[in-house]
Coordinates of C-alpha atoms in Angstrom, one line a residue:
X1 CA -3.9 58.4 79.9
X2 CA -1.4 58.4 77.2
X3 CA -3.6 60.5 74.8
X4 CA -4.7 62.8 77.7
X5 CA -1.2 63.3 78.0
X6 CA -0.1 64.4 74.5
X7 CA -3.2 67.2 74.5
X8 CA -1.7 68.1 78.2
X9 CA 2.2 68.4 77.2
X10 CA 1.1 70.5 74.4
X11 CA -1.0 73.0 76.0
X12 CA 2.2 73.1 77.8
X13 CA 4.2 73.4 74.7
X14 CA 6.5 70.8 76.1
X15 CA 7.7 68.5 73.3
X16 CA 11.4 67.3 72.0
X17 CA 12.0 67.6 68.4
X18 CA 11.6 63.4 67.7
X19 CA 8.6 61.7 67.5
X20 CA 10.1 58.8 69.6
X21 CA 11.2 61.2 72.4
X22 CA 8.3 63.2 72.3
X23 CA 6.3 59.5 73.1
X24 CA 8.9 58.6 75.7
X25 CA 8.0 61.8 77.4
X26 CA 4.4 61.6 77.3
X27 CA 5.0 58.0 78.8
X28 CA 6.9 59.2 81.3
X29 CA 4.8 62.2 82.4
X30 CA 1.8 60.1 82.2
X31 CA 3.4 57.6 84.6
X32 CA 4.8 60.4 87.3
X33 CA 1.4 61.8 87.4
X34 CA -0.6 58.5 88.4
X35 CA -1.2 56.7 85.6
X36 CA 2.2 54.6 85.5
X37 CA 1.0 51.5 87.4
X38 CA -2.0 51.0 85.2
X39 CA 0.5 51.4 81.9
X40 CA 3.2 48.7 83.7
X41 CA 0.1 46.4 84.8
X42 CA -0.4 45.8 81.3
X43 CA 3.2 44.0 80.6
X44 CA 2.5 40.5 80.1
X45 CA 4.8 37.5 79.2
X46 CA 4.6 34.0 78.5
X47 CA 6.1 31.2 77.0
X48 CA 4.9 32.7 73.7
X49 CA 3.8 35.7 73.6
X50 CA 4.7 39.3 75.5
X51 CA 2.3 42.5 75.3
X52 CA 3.2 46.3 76.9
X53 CA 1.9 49.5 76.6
X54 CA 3.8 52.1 75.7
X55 CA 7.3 53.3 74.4
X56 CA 9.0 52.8 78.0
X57 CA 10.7 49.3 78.7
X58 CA 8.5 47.8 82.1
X59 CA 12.2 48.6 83.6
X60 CA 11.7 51.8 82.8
X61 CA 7.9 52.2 83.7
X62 CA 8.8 50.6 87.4
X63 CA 11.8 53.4 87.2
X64 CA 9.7 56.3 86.8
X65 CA 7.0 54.5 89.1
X66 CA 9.5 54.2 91.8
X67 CA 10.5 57.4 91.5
X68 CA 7.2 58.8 92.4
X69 CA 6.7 56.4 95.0
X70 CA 9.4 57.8 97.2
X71 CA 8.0 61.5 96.0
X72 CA 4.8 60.9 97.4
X73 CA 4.9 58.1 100.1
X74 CA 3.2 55.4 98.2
X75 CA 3.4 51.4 98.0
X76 CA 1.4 50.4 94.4
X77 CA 3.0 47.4 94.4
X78 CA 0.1 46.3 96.3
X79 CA -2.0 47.0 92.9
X80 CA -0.2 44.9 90.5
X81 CA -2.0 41.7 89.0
X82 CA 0.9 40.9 86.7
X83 CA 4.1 38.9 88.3
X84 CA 6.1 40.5 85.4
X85 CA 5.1 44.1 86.8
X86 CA 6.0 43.7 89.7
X87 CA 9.6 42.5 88.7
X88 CA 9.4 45.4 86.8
X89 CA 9.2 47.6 89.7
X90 CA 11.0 46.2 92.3
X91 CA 14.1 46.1 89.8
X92 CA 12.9 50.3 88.7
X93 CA 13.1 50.7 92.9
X94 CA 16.1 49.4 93.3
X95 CA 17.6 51.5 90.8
X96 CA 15.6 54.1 92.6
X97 CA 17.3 53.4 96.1
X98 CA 20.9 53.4 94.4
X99 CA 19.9 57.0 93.3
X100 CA 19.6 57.8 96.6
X101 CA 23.1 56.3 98.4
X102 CA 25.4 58.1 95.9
X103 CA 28.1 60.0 97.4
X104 CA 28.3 62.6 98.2
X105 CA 25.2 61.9 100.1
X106 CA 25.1 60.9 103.6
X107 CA 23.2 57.5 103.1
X108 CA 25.6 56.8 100.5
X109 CA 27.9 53.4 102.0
X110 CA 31.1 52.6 103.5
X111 CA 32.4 51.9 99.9
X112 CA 31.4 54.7 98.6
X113 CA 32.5 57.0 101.1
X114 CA 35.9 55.8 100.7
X115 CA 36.1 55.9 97.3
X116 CA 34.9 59.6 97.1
X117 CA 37.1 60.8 99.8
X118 CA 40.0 59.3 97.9
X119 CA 38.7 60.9 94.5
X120 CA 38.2 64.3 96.9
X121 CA 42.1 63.8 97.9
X122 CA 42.8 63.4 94.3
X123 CA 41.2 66.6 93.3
X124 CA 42.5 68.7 96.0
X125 CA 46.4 67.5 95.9
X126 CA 46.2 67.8 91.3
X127 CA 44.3 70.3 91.2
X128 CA 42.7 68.1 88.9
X129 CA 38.9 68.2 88.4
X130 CA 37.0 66.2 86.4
X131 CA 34.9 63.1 86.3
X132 CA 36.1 59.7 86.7
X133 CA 34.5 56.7 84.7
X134 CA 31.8 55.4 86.9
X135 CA 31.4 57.6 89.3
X136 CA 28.2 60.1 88.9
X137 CA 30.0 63.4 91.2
X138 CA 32.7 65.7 89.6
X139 CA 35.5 68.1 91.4
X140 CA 36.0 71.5 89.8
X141 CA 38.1 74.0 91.4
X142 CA 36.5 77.5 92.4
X143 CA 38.0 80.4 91.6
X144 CA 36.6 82.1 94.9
X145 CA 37.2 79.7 97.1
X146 CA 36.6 76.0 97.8
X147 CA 37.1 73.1 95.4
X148 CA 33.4 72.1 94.5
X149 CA 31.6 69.2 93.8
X150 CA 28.9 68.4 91.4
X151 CA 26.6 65.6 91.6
X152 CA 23.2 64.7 90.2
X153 CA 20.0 65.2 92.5
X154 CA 18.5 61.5 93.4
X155 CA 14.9 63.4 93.0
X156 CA 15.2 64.8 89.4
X157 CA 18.7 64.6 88.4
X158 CA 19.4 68.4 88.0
X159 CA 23.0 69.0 89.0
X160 CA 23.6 70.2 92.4
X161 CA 27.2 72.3 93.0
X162 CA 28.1 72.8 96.5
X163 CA 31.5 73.7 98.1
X164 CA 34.0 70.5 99.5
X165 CA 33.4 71.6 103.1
X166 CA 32.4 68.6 105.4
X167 CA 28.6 68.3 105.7
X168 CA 26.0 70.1 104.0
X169 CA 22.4 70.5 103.3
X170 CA 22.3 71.3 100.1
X171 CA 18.5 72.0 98.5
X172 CA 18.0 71.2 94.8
X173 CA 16.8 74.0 92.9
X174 CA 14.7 73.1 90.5
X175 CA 12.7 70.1 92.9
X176 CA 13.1 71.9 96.0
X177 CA 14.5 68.5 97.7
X178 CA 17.1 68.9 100.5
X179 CA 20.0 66.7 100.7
X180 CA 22.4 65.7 103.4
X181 CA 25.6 65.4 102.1
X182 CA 29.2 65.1 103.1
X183 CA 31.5 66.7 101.0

């Protein structure tokens, strides 16, 4: 799947300038288009030895596998044969889910709410935009209108701008996912 990959990323002429990037990518395109679970199945470790395939960590693998889980409505858990896989993924899901309760998004929780309406508060009274350590939104003031907020998409992580307006529906453009936030 790996190999298939390269030949397919460069029919695509998709590549990063690196040799390590350029296999990080191929790993991860390989594992978001179905071959992931065979690739993290493969991570083994004992007492003393380990083996892997690939350039990904099997955090990394059950990242990107968890990722297209929730894309497409699947479980491959289920297909593991390796208890270190499964770790693996269950750790990359989590990471996953956390993606998905980030404010300003409506499933985000009660801490972060509060911690982004007082950020929002900040931004609005300074006029002060910005990120904040540890936080992955940002305020920026809009010349038109509105202060705006910026915030990664939990889907594909393209950077979604929408105006600080109560809730939204906010559609990424690049994967088409819609959001329900509350800015």
């Amino acid at each position: 799947a790996h190999e298939v990959m390269h030949v397919y990323l460069h029919r695509l002429d998709l590549y990063f300038p690196g040799t390590r990037d350029n296999e990080i990518l191929t790993d991860t395109a390989a594992t978001y288009l179905g071959a992931g679970w065979l690739l993290l199945d493969a991570y083994r470790e004992d007492a003393d030895s380990s083996q892997k395939l690939g350039y990904l960590t099997p955090e990394e693998f059950g990242y990107v596998l968890a990722k297209r889980a929730l894309v497409f409505d699947e479980d491959p858990s289920i297909w593991f044969t390796s208890p270190q896989a499964y770790t693996a993924y269950t750790a990359g899901m989590a990471q996953a889910r956390r993606d998905e309760q980030q404010p300003p998004l409506t499933a985000a929780g009660w801490a972060g709410r509060r911690r982004y309406a007082k950020d929002r508060r900040h931004a609005q009274d300074h006029h002060a935009p910005g990120p904040h350590p540890g936080v992955p939104y940002a305020f920026s003031p809009d010349s038109r209108g509105p202060l705006r907020v910026s915030f990664p998409c939990p889907t594909c992580h393209q950077r979604i701008r929408v105006p600080v307006r109560g809730r939204v529906r906010a559609r990424c453009t690049l994967c088409r996912t819609v959001l329900e936030c509350d800015t």
